mmCIF file of C-alpha atoms (C1' of nucleotides) in Angstrom:
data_model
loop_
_atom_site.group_PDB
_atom_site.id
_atom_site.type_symbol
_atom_site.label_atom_id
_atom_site.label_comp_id
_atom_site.label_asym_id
_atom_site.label_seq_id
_atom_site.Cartn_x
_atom_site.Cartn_y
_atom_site.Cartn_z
ATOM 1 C CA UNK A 1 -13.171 2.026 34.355
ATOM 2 C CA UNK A 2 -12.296 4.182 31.563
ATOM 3 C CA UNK A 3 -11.099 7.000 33.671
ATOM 4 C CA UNK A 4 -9.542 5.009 35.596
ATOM 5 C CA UNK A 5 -7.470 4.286 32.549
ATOM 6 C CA UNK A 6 -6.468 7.156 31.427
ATOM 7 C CA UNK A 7 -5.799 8.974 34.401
ATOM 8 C CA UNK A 8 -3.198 6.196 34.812
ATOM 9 C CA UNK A 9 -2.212 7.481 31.138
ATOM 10 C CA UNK A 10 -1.309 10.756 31.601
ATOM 11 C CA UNK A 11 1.862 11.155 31.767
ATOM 12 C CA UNK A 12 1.960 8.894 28.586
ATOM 13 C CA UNK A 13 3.131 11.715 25.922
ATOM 14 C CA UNK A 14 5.929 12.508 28.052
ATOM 15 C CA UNK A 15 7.306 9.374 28.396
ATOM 16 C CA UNK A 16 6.364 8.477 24.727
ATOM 17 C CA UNK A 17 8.398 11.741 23.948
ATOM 18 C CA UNK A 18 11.506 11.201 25.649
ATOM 19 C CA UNK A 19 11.280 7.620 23.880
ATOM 20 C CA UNK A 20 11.003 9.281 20.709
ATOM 21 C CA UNK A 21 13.897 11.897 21.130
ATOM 22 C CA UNK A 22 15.753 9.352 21.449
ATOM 23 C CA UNK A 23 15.101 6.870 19.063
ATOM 24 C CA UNK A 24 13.611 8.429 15.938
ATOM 25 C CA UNK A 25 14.320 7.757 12.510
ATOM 26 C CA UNK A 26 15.705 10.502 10.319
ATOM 27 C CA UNK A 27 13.213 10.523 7.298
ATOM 28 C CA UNK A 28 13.095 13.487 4.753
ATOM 29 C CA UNK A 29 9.243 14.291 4.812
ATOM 30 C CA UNK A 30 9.470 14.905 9.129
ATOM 31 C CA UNK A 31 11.994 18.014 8.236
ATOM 32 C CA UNK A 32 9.183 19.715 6.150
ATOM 33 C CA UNK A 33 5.386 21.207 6.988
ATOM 34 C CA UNK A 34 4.700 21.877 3.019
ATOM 35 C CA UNK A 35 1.415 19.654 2.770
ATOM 36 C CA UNK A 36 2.475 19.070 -0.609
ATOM 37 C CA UNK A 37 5.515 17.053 0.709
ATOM 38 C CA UNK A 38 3.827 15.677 3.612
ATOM 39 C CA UNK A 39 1.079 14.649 1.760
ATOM 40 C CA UNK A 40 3.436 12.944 -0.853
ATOM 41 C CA UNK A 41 4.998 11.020 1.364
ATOM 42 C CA UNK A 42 1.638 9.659 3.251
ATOM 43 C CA UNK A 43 0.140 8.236 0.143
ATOM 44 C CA UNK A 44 3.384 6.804 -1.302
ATOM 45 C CA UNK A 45 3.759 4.912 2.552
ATOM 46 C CA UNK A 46 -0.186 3.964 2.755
ATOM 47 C CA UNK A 47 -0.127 -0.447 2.919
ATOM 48 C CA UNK A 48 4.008 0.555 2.116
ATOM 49 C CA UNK A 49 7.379 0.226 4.134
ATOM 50 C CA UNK A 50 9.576 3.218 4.612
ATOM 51 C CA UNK A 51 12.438 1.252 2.991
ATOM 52 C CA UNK A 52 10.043 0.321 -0.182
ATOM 53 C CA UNK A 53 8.727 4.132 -0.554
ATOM 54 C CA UNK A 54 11.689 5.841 -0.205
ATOM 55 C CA UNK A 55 13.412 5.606 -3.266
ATOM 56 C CA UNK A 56 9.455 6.743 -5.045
ATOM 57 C CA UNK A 57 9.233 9.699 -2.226
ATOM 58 C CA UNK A 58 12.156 10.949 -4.030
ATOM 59 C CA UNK A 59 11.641 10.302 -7.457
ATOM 60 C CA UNK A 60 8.085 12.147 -7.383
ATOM 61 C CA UNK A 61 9.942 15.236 -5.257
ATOM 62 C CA UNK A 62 12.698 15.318 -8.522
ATOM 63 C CA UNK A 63 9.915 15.338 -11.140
ATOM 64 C CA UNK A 64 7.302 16.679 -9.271
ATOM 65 C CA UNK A 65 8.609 19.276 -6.950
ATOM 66 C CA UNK A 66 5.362 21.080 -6.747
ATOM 67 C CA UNK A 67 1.701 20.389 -6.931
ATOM 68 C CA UNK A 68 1.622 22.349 -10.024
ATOM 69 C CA UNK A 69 3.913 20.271 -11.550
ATOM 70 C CA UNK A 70 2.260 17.202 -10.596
ATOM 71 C CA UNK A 71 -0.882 18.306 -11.644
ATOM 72 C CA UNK A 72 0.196 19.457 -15.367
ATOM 73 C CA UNK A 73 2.049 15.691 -15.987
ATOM 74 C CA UNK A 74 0.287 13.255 -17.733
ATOM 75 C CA UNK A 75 -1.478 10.399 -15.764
ATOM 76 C CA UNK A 76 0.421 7.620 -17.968
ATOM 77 C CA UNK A 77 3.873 9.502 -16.648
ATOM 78 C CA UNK A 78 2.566 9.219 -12.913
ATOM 79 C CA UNK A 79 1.703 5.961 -13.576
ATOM 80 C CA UNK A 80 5.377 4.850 -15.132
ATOM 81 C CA UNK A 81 6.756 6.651 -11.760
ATOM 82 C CA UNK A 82 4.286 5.086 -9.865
ATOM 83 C CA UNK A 83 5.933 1.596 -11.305
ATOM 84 C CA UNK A 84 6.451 -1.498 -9.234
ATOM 85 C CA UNK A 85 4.841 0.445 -6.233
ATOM 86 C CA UNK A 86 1.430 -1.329 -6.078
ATOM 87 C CA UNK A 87 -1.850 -0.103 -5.400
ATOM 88 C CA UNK A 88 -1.999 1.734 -8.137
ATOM 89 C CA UNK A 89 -5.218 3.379 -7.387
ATOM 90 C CA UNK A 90 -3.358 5.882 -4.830
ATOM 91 C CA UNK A 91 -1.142 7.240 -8.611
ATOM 92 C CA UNK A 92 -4.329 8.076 -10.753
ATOM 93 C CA UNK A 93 -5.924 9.674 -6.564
ATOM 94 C CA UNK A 94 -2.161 11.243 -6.520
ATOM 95 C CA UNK A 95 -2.802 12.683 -9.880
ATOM 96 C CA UNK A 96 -6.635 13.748 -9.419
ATOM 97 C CA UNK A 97 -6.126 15.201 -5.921
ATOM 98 C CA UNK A 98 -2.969 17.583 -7.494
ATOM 99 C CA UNK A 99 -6.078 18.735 -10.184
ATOM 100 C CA UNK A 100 -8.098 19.487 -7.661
ATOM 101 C CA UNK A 101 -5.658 21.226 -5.408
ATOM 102 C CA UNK A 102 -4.651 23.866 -8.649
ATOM 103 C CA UNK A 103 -7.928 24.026 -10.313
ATOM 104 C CA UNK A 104 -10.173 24.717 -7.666
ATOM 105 C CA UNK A 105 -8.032 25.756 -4.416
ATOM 106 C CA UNK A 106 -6.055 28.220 -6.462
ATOM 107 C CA UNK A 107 -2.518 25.900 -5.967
ATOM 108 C CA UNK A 108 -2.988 25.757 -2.004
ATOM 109 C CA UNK A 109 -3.913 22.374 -0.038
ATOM 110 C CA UNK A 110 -6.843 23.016 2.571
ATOM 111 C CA UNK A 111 -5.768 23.496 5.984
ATOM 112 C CA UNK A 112 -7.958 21.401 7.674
ATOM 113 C CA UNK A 113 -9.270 17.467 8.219
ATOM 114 C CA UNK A 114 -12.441 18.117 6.943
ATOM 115 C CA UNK A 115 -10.842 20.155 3.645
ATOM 116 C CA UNK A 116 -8.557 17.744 3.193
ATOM 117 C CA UNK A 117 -10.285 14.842 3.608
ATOM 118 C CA UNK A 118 -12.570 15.798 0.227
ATOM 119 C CA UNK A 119 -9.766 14.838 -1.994
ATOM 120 C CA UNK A 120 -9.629 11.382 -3.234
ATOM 121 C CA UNK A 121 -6.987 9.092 -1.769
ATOM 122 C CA UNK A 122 -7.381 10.958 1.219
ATOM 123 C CA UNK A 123 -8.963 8.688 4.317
ATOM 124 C CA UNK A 124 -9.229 9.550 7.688
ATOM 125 C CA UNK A 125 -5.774 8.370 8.194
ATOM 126 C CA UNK A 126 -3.921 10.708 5.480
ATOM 127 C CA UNK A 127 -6.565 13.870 6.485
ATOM 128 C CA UNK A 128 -5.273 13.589 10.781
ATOM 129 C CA UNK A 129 -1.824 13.015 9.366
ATOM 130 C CA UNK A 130 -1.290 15.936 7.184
ATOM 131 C CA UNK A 131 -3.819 18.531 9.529
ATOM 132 C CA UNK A 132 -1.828 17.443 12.491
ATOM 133 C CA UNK A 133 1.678 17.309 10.760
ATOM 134 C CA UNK A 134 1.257 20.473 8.987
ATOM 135 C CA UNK A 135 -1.555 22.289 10.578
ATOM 136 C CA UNK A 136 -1.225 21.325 14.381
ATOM 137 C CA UNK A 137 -4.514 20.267 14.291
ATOM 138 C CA UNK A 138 -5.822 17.706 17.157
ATOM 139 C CA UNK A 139 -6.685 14.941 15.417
ATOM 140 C CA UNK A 140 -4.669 11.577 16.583
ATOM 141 C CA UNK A 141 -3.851 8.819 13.533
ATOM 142 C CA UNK A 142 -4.524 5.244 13.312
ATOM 143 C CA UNK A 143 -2.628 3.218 11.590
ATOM 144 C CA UNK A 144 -1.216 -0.465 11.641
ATOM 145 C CA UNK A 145 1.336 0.992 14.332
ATOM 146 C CA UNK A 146 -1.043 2.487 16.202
ATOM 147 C CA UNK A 147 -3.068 -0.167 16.639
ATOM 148 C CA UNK A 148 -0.576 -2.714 17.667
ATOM 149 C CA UNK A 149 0.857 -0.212 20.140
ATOM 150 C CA UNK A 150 -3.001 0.657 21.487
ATOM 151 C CA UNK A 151 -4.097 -3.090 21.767
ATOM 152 C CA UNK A 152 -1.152 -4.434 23.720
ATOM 153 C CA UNK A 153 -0.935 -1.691 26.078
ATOM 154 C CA UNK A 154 -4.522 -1.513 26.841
ATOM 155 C CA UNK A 155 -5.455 -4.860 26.189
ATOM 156 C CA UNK A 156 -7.933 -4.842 23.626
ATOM 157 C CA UNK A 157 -8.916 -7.871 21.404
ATOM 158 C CA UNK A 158 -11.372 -6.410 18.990
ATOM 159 C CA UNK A 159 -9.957 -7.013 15.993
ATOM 160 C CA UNK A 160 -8.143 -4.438 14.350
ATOM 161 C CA UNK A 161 -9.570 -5.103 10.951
ATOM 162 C CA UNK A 162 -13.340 -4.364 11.730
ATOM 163 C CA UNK A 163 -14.527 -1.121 10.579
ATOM 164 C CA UNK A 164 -16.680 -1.478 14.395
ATOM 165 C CA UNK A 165 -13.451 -1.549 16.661
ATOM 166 C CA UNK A 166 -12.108 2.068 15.116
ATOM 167 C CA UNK A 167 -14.236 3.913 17.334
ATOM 168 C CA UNK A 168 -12.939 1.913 20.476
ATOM 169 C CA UNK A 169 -9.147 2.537 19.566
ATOM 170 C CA UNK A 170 -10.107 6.365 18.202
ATOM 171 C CA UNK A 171 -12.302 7.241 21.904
ATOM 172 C CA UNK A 172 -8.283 6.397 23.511
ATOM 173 C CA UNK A 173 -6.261 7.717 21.373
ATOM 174 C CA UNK A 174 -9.003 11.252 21.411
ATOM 175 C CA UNK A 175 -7.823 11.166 25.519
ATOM 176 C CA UNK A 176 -4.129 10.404 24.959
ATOM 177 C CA UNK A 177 -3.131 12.538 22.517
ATOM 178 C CA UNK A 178 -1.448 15.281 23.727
ATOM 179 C CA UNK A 179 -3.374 18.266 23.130
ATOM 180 C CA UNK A 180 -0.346 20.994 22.123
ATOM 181 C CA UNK A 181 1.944 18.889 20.316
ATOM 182 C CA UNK A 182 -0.307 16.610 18.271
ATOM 183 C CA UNK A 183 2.149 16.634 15.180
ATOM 184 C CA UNK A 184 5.055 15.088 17.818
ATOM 185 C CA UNK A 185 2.300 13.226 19.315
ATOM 186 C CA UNK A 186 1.552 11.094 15.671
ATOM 187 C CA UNK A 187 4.934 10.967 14.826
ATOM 188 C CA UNK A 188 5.778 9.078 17.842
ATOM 189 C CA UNK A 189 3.461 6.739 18.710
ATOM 190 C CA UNK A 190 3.873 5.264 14.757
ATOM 191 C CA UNK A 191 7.226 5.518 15.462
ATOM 192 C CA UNK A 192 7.188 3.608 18.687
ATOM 193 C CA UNK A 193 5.211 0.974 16.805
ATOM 194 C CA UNK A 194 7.276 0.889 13.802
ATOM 195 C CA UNK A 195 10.425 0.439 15.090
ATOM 196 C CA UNK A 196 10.063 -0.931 19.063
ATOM 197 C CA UNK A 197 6.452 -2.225 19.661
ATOM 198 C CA UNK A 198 6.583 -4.255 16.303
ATOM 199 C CA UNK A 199 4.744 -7.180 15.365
ATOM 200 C CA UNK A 200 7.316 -9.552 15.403
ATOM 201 C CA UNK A 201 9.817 -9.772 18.288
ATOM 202 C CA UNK A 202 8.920 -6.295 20.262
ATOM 203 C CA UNK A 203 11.512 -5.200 22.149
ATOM 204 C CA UNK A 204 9.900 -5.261 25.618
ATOM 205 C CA UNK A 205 12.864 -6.595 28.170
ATOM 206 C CA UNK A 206 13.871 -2.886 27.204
ATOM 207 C CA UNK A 207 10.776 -0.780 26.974
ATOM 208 C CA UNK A 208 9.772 2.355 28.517
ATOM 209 C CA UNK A 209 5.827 1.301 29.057
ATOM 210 C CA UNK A 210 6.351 -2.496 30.708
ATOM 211 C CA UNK A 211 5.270 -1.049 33.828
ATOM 212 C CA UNK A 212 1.569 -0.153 31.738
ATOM 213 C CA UNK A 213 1.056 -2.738 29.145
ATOM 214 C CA UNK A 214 -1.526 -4.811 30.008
ATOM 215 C CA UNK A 215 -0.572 -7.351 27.175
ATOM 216 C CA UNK A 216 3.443 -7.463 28.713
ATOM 217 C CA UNK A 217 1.683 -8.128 32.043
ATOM 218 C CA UNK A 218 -0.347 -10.647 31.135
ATOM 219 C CA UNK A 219 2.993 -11.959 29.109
ATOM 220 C CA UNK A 220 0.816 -12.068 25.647
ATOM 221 C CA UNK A 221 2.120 -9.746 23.933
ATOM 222 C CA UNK A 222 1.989 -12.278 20.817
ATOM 223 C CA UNK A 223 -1.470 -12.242 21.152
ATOM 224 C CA UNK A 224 -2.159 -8.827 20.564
ATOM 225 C CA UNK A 225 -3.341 -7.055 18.522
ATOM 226 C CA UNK A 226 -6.252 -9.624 17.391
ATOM 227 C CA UNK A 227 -7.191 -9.623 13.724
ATOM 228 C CA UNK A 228 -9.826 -11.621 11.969
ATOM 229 C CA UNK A 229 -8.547 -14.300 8.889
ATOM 230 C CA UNK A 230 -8.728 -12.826 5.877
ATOM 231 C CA UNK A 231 -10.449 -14.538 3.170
ATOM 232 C CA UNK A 232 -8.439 -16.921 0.831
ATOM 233 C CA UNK A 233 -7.154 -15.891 -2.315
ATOM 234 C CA UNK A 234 -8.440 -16.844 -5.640
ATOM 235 C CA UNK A 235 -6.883 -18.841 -8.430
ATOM 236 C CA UNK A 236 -6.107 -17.306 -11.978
ATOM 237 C CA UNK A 237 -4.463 -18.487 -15.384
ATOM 238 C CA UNK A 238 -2.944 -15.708 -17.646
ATOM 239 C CA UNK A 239 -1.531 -16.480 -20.885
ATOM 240 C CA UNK A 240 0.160 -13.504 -21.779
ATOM 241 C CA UNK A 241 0.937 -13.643 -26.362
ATOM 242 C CA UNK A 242 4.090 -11.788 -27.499
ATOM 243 C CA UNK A 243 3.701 -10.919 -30.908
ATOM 244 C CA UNK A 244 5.253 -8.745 -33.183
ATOM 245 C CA UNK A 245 7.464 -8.714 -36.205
ATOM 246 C CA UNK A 246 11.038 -7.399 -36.352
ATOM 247 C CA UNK A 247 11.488 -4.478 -33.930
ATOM 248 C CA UNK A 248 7.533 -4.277 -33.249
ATOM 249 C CA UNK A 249 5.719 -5.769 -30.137
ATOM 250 C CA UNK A 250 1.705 -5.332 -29.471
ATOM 251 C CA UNK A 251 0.971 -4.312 -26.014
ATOM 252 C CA UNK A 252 -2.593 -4.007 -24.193
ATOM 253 C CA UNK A 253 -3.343 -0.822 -21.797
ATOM 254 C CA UNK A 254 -5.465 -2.845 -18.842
ATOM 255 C CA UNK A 255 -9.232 -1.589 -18.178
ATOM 256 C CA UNK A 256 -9.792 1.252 -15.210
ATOM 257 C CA UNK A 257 -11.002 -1.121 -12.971
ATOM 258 C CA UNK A 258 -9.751 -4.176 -11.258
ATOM 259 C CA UNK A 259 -6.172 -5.193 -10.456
ATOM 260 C CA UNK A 260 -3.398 -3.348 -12.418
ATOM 261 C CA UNK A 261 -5.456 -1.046 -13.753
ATOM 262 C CA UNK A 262 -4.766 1.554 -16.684
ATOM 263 C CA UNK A 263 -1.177 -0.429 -16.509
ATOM 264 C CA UNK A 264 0.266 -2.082 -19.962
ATOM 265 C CA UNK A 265 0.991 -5.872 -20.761
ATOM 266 C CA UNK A 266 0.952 -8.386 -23.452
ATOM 267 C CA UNK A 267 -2.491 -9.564 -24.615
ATOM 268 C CA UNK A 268 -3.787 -11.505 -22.521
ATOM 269 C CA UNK A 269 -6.070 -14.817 -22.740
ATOM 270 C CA UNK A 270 -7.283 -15.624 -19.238
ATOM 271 C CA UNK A 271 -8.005 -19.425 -18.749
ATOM 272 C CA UNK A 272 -10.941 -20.685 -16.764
ATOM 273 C CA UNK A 273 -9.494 -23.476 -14.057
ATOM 274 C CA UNK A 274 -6.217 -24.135 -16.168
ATOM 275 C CA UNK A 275 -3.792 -22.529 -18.523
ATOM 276 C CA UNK A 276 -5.471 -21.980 -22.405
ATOM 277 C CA UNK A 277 -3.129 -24.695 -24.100
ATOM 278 C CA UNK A 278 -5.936 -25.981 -26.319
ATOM 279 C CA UNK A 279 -7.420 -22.631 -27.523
ATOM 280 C CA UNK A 280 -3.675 -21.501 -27.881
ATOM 281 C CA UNK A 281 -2.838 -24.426 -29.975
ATOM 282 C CA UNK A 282 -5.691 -24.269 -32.366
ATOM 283 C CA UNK A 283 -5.244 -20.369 -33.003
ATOM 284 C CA UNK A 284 -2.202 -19.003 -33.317
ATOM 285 C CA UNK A 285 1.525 -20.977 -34.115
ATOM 286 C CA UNK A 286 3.560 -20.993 -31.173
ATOM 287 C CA UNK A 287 7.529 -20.443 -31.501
ATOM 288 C CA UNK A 288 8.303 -20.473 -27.390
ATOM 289 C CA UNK A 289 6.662 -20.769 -24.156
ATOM 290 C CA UNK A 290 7.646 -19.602 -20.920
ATOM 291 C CA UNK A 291 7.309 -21.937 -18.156
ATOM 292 C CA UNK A 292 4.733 -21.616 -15.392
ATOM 293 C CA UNK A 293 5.157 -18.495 -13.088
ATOM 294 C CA UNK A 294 3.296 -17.554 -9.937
ATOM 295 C CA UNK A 295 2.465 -14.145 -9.111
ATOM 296 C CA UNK A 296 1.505 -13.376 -5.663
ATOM 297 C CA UNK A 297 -1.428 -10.500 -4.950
ATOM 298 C CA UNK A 298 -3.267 -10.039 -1.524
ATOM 299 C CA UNK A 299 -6.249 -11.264 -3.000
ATOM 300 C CA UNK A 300 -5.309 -12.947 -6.105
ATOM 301 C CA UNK A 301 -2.639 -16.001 -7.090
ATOM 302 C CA UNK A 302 -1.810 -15.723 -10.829
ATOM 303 C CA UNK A 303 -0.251 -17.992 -12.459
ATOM 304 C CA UNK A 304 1.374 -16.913 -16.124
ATOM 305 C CA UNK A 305 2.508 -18.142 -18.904
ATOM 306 C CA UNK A 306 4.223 -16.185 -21.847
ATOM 307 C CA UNK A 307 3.945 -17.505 -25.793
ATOM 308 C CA UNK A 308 6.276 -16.112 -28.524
ATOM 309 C CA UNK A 309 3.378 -16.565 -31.380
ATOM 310 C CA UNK A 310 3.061 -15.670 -34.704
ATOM 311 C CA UNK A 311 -0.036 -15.834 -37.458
ATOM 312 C CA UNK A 312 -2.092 -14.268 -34.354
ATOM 313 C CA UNK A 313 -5.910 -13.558 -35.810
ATOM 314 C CA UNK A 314 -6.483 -9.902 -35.969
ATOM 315 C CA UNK A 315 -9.031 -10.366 -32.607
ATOM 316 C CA UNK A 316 -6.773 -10.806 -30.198
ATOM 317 C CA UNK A 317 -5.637 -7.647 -31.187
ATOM 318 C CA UNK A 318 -8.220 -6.236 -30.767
ATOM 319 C CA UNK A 319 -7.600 -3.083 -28.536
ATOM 320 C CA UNK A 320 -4.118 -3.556 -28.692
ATOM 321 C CA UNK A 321 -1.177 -0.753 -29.465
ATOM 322 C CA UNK A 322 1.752 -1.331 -31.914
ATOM 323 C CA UNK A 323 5.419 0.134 -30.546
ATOM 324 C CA UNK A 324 8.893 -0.346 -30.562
ATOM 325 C CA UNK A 325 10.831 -3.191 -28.146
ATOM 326 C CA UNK A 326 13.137 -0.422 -27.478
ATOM 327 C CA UNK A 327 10.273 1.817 -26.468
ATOM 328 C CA UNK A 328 8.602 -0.797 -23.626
ATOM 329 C CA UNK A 329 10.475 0.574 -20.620
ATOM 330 C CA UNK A 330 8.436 3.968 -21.617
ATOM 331 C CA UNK A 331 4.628 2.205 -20.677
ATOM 332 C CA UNK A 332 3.759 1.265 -17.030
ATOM 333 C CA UNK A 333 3.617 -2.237 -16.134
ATOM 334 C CA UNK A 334 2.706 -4.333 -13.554
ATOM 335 C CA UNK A 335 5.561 -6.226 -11.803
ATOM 336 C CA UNK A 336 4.679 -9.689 -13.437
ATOM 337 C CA UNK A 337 5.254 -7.931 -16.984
ATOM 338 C CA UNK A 338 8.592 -5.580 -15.650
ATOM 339 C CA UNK A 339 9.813 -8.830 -14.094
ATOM 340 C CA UNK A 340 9.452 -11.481 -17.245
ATOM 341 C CA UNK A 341 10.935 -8.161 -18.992
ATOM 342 C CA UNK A 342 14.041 -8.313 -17.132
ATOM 343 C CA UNK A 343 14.788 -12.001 -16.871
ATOM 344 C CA UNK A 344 13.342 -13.341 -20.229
ATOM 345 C CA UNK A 345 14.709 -11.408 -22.949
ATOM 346 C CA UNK A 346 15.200 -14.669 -25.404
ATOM 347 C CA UNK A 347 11.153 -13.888 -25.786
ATOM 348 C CA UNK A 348 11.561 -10.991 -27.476
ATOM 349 C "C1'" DA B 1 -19.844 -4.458 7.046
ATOM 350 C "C1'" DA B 2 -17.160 -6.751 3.817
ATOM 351 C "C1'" DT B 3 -14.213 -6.748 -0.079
ATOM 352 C "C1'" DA B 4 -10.830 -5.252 -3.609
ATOM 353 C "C1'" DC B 5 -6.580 -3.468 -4.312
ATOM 354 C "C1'" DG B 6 0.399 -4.790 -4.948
ATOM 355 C "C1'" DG B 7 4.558 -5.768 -3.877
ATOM 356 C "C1'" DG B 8 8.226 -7.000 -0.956
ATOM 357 C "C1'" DG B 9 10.560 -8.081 3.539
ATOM 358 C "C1'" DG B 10 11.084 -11.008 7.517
ATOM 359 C "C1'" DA B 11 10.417 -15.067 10.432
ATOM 360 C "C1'" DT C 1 3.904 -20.234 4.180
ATOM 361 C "C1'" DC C 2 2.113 -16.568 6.701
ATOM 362 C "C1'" DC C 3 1.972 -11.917 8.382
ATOM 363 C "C1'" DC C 4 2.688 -7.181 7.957
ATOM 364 C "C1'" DC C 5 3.265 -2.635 6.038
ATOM 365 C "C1'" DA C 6 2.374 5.529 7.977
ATOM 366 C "C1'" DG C 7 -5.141 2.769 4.167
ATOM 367 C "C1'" DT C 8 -8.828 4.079 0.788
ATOM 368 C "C1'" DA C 9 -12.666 3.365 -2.268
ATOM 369 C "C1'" DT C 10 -16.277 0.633 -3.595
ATOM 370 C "C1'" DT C 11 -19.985 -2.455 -3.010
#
DNA sequence: AATACGGGGGA
DNA sequence: TCCCCAGTATT
């Protein structure tokens, strides 16, 4: 059966090729090989849209332009480029990984999966991207394109987002990659994926595999691939105090684990199943609060408030830094904070 | 094996 | 609203 399969695969790089001559996108990290870029660009575009990472892919190349470089900055200035981004795990990885690259490989990224797969941030995706993008190695990636483009033309409704069905879509992809031009090979099938086999709307009437997808055969290409619900979101309350006299503002730097973490914000009082208007009211004199916002995360739904206050007891202060208003934009934030920054300024 | 971890775009 | 995005680390 599985022979069967793939023998009536093998021509699939070439046609996948001529797709992708084509039809490709021109992005700036596919006219390099330096694993510094490469691998640059695959962290920033990890859970991330081309269109979102770009403008951060270029930022970090300006400041950063070698690993050196990156791995002298401070971890705070990663983190303020890393702003808005998300995921802010991959900046303080980004930053750790550069460390490791100068301090113990003597400036030079390994040359391999399996060397570059030691440094943190790096997965199994990142390693076959970078060894096969740079390094020509044979190692096929999987990725949400990949996937979807795997599942619909083979058929396959494990769902994508059990850690079991990797090795089902990894044993096809090891037998359809093409063995001497594994770099094209990655670059295309994402690219197919990304930009024709998408999840919404795929452009099959026009595409070059109708003849072999089992899921545009069947007509169900909606139901493919098959992923498993994720679990519902929780519920939080953050009231966020703005305090300060004159040109001085307190701000908190978060905790290293968790969401948002080593970013800055107001101090925060978290409420239990509603906002903290009673403990509020009782502590500290309010002069202005923001109305109700909700902040969306994958796994989280925050709702924040924001309280000019004054005659604040010394606690909430407690781990808390004094600065300047004008000097905010200088501390990394999370979006909620960068966003009430921009469109409430009669708080401050 | 399951869960945590952002933010934004598109339908 | 819901789904998805060039996934990884932790539990």
């Amino acid at each position: 059966m599985k022979d069967n399969r793939l023998d009536f695969y093998k021509d699939f790089s070439i046609t996948l090729f001529h797709w992708y001559s084509h039809n490709q996108r021109d992005l700036p990290w596919r006219h390099t090989q330096d694993p510094y870029k490469v691998w640059l660009s695959e962290i920033i575009l990890q859970q991330t849209r081309v269109d979102q990472g770009m403008p951060y892919y270029y930022n970090f190349i300006e400041s950063y332009p070698t690993v050196s470089s990156l791995a002298n900055a401070h971890l705070d200035d990663v983190y303020k480029l890393w702003e808005g981004l998300g995921y802010y795990s991959r900046a303080r990885n980004l930053h750790k990984a550069a460390k490791i690259v100068v301090e113990q490989f003597n400036g030079v990224f390994p040359n391999s999966y399996n060397g570059l797969i030691t440094l943190p941030g790096i997965g199994d995706y990142t390693a076959s991207a970078i060894s096969s993008f740079c390094f020509n190695e044979v190692r096929p990636v999987l990725d949400g394109n990949v996937f979807r483009v795997i599942s619909r033309l083979f058929g396959i409704k494990e769902p994508i987002n059990k850690p079991a069905s990797r090795k089902i879509f990894k044993d096809i992809l090891n037998e359809l990659i093409d063995k001497h031009s594994p770099a094209s090979f990655n670059q295309a099938i994402m690219e197919f994926g990304a930009v024709h086999c998408k999840p919404k709307q795929p452009k099959c009437d026009e595409c070059i595999f109708q003849e072999k997808c089992f899921a545009f055969s069947m007509n169900k290409q909606s139901d493919y691939p098959v992923k498993v619900k994720p679990k519902k979101s929780i519920t939080r309350f953050f009231n966020y105090l703005i305090v300060g006299e004159g040109d001085d503002i307190w701000i908190k730097k978060r905790s290293n684990s968790g969401i948002w973490s080593n970013l800055h914000e107001f101090p925060l009082i978290e409420g239990q199943d509603i906002f903290n208007t009673e403990l509020i009211d009782e502590t500290v004199k309010i002069i202005k609060v923001s109305k109700a916002t909700k902040h969306i995360l994958s796994h989280q739904n925050i709702y924040a408030k924001f309280y000019r206050v004054k005659d604040v007891d010394a606690s909430f202060l407690e781990g808390c830094i004094k600065v300047k208003k004008s000097s905010l934009p200088d501390y990394a934030m999370h979006r909620l904070m960068t966003r009430f920054l921009e469109e409430e300024q009669s708080f401050m």
